[in-house]
Tab-separated table of C-alpha atoms in Angstrom:
chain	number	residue	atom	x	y	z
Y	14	UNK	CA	-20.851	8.580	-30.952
Y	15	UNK	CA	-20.074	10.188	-34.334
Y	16	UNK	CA	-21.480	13.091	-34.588
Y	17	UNK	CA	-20.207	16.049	-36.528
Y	18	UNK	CA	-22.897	18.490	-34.781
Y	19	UNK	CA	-21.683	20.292	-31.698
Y	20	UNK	CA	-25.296	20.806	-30.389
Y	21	UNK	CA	-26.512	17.216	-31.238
Y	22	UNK	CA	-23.660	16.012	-29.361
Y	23	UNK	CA	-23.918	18.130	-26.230
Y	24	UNK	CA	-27.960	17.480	-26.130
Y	25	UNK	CA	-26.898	13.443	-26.412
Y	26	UNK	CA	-23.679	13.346	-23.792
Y	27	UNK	CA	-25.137	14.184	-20.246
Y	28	UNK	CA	-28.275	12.232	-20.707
Y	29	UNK	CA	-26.499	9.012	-22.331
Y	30	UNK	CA	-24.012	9.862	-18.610
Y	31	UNK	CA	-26.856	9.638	-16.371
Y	32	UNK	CA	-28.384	6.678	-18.321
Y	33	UNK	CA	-25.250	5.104	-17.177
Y	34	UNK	CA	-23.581	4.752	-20.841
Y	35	UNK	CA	-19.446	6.066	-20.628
Y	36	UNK	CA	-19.235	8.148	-24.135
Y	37	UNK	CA	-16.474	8.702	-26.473
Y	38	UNK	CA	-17.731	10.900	-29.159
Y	39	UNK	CA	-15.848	11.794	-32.392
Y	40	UNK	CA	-17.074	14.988	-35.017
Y	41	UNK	CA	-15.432	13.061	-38.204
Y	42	UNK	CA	-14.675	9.774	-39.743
Y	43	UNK	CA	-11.026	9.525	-39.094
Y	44	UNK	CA	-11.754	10.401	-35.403
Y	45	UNK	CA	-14.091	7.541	-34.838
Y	46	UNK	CA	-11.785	5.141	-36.977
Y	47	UNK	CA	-8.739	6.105	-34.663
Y	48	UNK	CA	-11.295	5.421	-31.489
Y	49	UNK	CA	-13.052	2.344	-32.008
Y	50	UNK	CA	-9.141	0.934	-33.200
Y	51	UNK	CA	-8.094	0.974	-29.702
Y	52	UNK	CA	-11.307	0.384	-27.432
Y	53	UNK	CA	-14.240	-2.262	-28.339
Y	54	UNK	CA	-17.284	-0.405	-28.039
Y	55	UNK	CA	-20.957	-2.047	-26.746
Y	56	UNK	CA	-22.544	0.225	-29.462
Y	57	UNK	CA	-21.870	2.634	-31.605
Y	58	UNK	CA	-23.966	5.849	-32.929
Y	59	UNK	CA	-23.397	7.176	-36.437
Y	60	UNK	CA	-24.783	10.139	-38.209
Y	61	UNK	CA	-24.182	9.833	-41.946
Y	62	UNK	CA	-23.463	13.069	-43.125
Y	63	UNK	CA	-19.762	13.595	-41.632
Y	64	UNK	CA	-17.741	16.074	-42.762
Y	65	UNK	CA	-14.578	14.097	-44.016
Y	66	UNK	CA	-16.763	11.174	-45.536
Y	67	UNK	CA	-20.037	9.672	-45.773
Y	68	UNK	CA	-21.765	7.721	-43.041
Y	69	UNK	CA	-22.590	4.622	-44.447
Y	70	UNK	CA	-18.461	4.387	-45.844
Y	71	UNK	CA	-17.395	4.981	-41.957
Y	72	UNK	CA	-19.870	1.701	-41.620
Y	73	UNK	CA	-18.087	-0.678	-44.228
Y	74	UNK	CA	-14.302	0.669	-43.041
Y	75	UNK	CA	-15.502	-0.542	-39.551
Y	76	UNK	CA	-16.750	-3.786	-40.798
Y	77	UNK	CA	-14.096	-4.521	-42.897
Y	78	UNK	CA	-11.690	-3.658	-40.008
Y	79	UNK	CA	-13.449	-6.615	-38.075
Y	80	UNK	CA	-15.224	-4.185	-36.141
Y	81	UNK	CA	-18.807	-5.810	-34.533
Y	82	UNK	CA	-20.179	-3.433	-32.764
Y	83	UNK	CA	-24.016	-2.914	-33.364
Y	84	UNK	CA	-24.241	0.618	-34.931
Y	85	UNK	CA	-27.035	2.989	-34.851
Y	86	UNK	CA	-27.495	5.315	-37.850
Y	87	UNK	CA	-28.916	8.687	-36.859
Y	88	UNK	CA	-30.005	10.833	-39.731
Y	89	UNK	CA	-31.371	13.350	-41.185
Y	90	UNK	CA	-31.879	11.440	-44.539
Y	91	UNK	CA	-35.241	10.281	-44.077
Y	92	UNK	CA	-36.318	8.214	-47.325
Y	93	UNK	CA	-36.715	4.624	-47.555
Y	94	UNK	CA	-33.985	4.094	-50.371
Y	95	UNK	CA	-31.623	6.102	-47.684
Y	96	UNK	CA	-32.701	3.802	-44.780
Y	97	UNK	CA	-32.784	0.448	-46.812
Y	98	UNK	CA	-28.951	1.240	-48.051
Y	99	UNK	CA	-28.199	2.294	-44.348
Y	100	UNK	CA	-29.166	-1.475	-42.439
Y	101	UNK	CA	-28.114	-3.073	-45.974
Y	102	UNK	CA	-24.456	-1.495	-45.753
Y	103	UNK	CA	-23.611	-2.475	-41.972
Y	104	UNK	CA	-25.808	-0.239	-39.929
Y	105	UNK	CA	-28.397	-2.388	-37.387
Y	106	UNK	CA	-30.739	0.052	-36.411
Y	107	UNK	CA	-31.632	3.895	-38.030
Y	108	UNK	CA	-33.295	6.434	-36.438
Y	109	UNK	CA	-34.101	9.410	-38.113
Y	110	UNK	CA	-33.544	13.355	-37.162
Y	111	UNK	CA	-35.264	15.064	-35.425
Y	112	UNK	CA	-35.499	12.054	-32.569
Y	113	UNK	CA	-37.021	11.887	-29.421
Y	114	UNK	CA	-34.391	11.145	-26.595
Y	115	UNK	CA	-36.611	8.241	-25.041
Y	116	UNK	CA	-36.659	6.439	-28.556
Y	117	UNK	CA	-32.862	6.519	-28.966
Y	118	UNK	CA	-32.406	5.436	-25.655
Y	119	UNK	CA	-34.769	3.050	-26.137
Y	120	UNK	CA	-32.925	1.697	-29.563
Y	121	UNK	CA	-29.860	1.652	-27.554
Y	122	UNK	CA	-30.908	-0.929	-24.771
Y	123	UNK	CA	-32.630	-2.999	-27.730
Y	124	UNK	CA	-29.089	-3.479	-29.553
Y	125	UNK	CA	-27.186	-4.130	-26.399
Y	126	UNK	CA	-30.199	-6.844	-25.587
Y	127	UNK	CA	-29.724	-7.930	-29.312
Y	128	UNK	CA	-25.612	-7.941	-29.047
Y	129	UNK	CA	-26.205	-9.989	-25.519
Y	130	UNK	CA	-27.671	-12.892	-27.196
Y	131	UNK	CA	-24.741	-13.571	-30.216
Y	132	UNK	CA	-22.046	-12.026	-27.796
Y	133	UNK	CA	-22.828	-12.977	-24.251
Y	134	UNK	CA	-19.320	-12.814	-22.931
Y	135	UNK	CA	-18.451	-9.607	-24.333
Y	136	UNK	CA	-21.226	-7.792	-22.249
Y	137	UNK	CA	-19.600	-9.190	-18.738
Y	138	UNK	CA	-16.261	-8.092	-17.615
Y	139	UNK	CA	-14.622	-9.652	-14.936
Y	140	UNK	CA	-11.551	-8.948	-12.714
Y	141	UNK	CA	-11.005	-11.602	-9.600
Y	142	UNK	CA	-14.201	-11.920	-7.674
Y	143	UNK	CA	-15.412	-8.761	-9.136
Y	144	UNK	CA	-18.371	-8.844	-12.207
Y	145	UNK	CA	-19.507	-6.471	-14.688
Y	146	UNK	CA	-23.082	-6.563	-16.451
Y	147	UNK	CA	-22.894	-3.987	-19.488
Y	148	UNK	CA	-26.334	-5.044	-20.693
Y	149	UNK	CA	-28.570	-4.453	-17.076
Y	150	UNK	CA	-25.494	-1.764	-16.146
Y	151	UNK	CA	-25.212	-3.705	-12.837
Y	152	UNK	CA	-21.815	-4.972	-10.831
Y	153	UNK	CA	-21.174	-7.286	-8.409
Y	154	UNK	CA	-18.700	-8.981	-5.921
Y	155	UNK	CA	-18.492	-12.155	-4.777
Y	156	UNK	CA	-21.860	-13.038	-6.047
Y	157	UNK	CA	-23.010	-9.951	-3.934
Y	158	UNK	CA	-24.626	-6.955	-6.461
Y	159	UNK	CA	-23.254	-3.588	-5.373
Y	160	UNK	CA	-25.557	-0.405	-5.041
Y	161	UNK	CA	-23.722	1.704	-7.729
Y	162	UNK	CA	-24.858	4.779	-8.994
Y	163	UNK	CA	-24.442	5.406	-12.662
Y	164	UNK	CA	-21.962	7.303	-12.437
Y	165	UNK	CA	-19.995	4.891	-10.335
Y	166	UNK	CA	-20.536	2.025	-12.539
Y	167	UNK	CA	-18.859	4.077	-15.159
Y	168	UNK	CA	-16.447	4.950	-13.109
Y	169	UNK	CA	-15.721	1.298	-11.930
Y	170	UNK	CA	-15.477	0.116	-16.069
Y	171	UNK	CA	-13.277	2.350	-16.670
Y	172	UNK	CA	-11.083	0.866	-13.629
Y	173	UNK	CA	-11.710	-3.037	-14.645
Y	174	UNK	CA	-10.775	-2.115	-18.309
Y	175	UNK	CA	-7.856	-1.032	-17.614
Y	176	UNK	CA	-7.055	-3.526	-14.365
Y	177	UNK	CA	-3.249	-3.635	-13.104
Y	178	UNK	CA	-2.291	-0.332	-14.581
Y	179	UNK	CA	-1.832	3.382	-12.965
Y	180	UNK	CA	-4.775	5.699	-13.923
Y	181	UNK	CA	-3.957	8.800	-13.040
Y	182	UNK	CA	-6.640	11.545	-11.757
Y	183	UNK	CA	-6.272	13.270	-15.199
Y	184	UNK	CA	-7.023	10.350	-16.783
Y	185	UNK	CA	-10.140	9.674	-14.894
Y	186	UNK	CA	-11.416	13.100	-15.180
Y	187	UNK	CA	-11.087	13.046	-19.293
Y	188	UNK	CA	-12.460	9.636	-20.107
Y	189	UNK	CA	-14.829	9.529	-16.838
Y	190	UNK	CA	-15.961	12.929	-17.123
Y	191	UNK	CA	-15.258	14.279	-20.132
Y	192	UNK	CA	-13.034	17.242	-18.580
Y	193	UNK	CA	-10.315	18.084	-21.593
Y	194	UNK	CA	-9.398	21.011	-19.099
Y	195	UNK	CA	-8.312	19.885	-15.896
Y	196	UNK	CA	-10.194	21.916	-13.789
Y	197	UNK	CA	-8.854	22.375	-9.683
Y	198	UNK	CA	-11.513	20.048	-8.226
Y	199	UNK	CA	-11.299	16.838	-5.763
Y	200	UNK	CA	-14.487	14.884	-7.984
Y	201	UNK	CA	-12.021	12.282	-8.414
Y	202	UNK	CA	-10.790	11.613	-5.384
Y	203	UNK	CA	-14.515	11.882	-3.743
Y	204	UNK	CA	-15.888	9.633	-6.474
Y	205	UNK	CA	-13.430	6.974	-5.648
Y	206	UNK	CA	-13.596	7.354	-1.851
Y	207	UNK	CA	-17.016	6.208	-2.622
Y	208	UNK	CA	-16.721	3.271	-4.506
Y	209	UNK	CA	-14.503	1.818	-2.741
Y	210	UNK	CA	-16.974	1.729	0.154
Y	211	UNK	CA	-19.096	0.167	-1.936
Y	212	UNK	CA	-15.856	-2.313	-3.388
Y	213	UNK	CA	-13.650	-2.907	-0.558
Y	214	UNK	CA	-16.183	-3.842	2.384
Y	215	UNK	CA	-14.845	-4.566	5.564
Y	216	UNK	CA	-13.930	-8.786	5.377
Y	217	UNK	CA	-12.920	-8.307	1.494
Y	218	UNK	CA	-9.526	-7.639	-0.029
Y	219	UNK	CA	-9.196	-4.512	-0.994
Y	220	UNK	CA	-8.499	-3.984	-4.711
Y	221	UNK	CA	-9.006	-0.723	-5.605
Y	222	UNK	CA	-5.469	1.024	-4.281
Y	223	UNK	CA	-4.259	4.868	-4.071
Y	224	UNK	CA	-1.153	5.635	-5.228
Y	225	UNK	CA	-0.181	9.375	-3.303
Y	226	UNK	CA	0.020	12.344	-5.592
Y	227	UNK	CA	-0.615	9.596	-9.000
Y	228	UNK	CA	-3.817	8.104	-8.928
Y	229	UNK	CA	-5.230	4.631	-8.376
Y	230	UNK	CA	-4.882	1.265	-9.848
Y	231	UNK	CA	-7.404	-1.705	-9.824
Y	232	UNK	CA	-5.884	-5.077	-8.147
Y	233	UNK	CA	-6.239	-8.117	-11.081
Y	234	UNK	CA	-4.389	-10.616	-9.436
């Protein structure tokens, strides 16, 4: 999400959470150039009016940095010539300020639906016998769909995207839950005693693994 409004952003954040979307949100155009560089994003959400450039220039730097993702233009400019320019220049869907929360979420699932059919692999992850549906937000193992909450599935992406390497509990709790501070609080460690009871049933190898007084890591092979 780029979004240069504090309040726009904080109404947006929790909601897109428990509609099971993991957020990264940037307030500029040189933030959200820096974070879609290093992570490929199912969607994006763009407001035009940014403080360091315009909107619809964000757009064509992404595309010309080979940068697919569908993007969503939220805006306060509300003419036709504004909205025309906006899908003309990059964008795939524009919504206009103010929005009702149900609409944009509604917008959202269309372009993931939309991204599913020209990019069907990039909407599944996989890591061994474990499977990731980003479109219908739904994992399985073995075949075998697991009863995740949304917060779990989040939690679980985060874990497959980044398969074979240490996250540590810091990590978790700033990309998972948004926490820059790092507040004295066992979330973590609860959240993951969970999913692996979900994960690693009794009969199945177990793959996600603690590492004492570091974090976890996520078996890939």
């Amino acid at each position: 999400m780029v979004e240069d409004e504090p309040e726009i952003q904080d109404f947006l954040k929790q909601p897109l959470a428990d509609a099971g979307y993991e957020v990264d949100a940037a307030k500029d155009g040189r933030s959200a150039i820096q974070l879609a560089s290093g992570k490929k994003y199912d969607v994006l959400i763009v407001d035009l009016g940014l403080p360091d450039q315009d909107g619809i220039d964000l757009i064509l730097q992404l595309r010309r940095s080979g940068i697919s993702s569908p993007v969503l233009i939220l805006s306060a400019r509300r003419s036709v010539d504004d909205r025309v320019k906006g899908l003309e220049q990059g964008g795939d869907d524009y919504l206009t300020k103010p929005f009702a929360l149900a609409e944009l979420l509604a917008r959202l699932r269309n372009l993931l639906r939309r991204n599913l059919v020209t990019s069907e692999e990039a909407s599944r992850l996989r890591v061994l016998d474990l499977e990731l549906d980003f479109i219908s937000r739904r994992a399985s193992r073995g075949g075998e769909v697991l009863n995740l909450s949304p917060q779990e599935f989040v939690l679980l992406a985060y874990l497959c995207r980044h398969a074979g390497r240490v996250i540590t509990r810091s990590m978790l709790l700033s990309e998972v839950w948004g926490m820059r501070i790092q507040p004295n609080t066992n979330v973590v460690d609860v959240h993951v005693y969970r999913l692996r009871g979900k994960v690693d049933t009794e009969g199945r190898e177990p793959l996600i693994k603690t590492l004492r007084g570091i974090g976890y890591v996520l078996k890939d092979r």
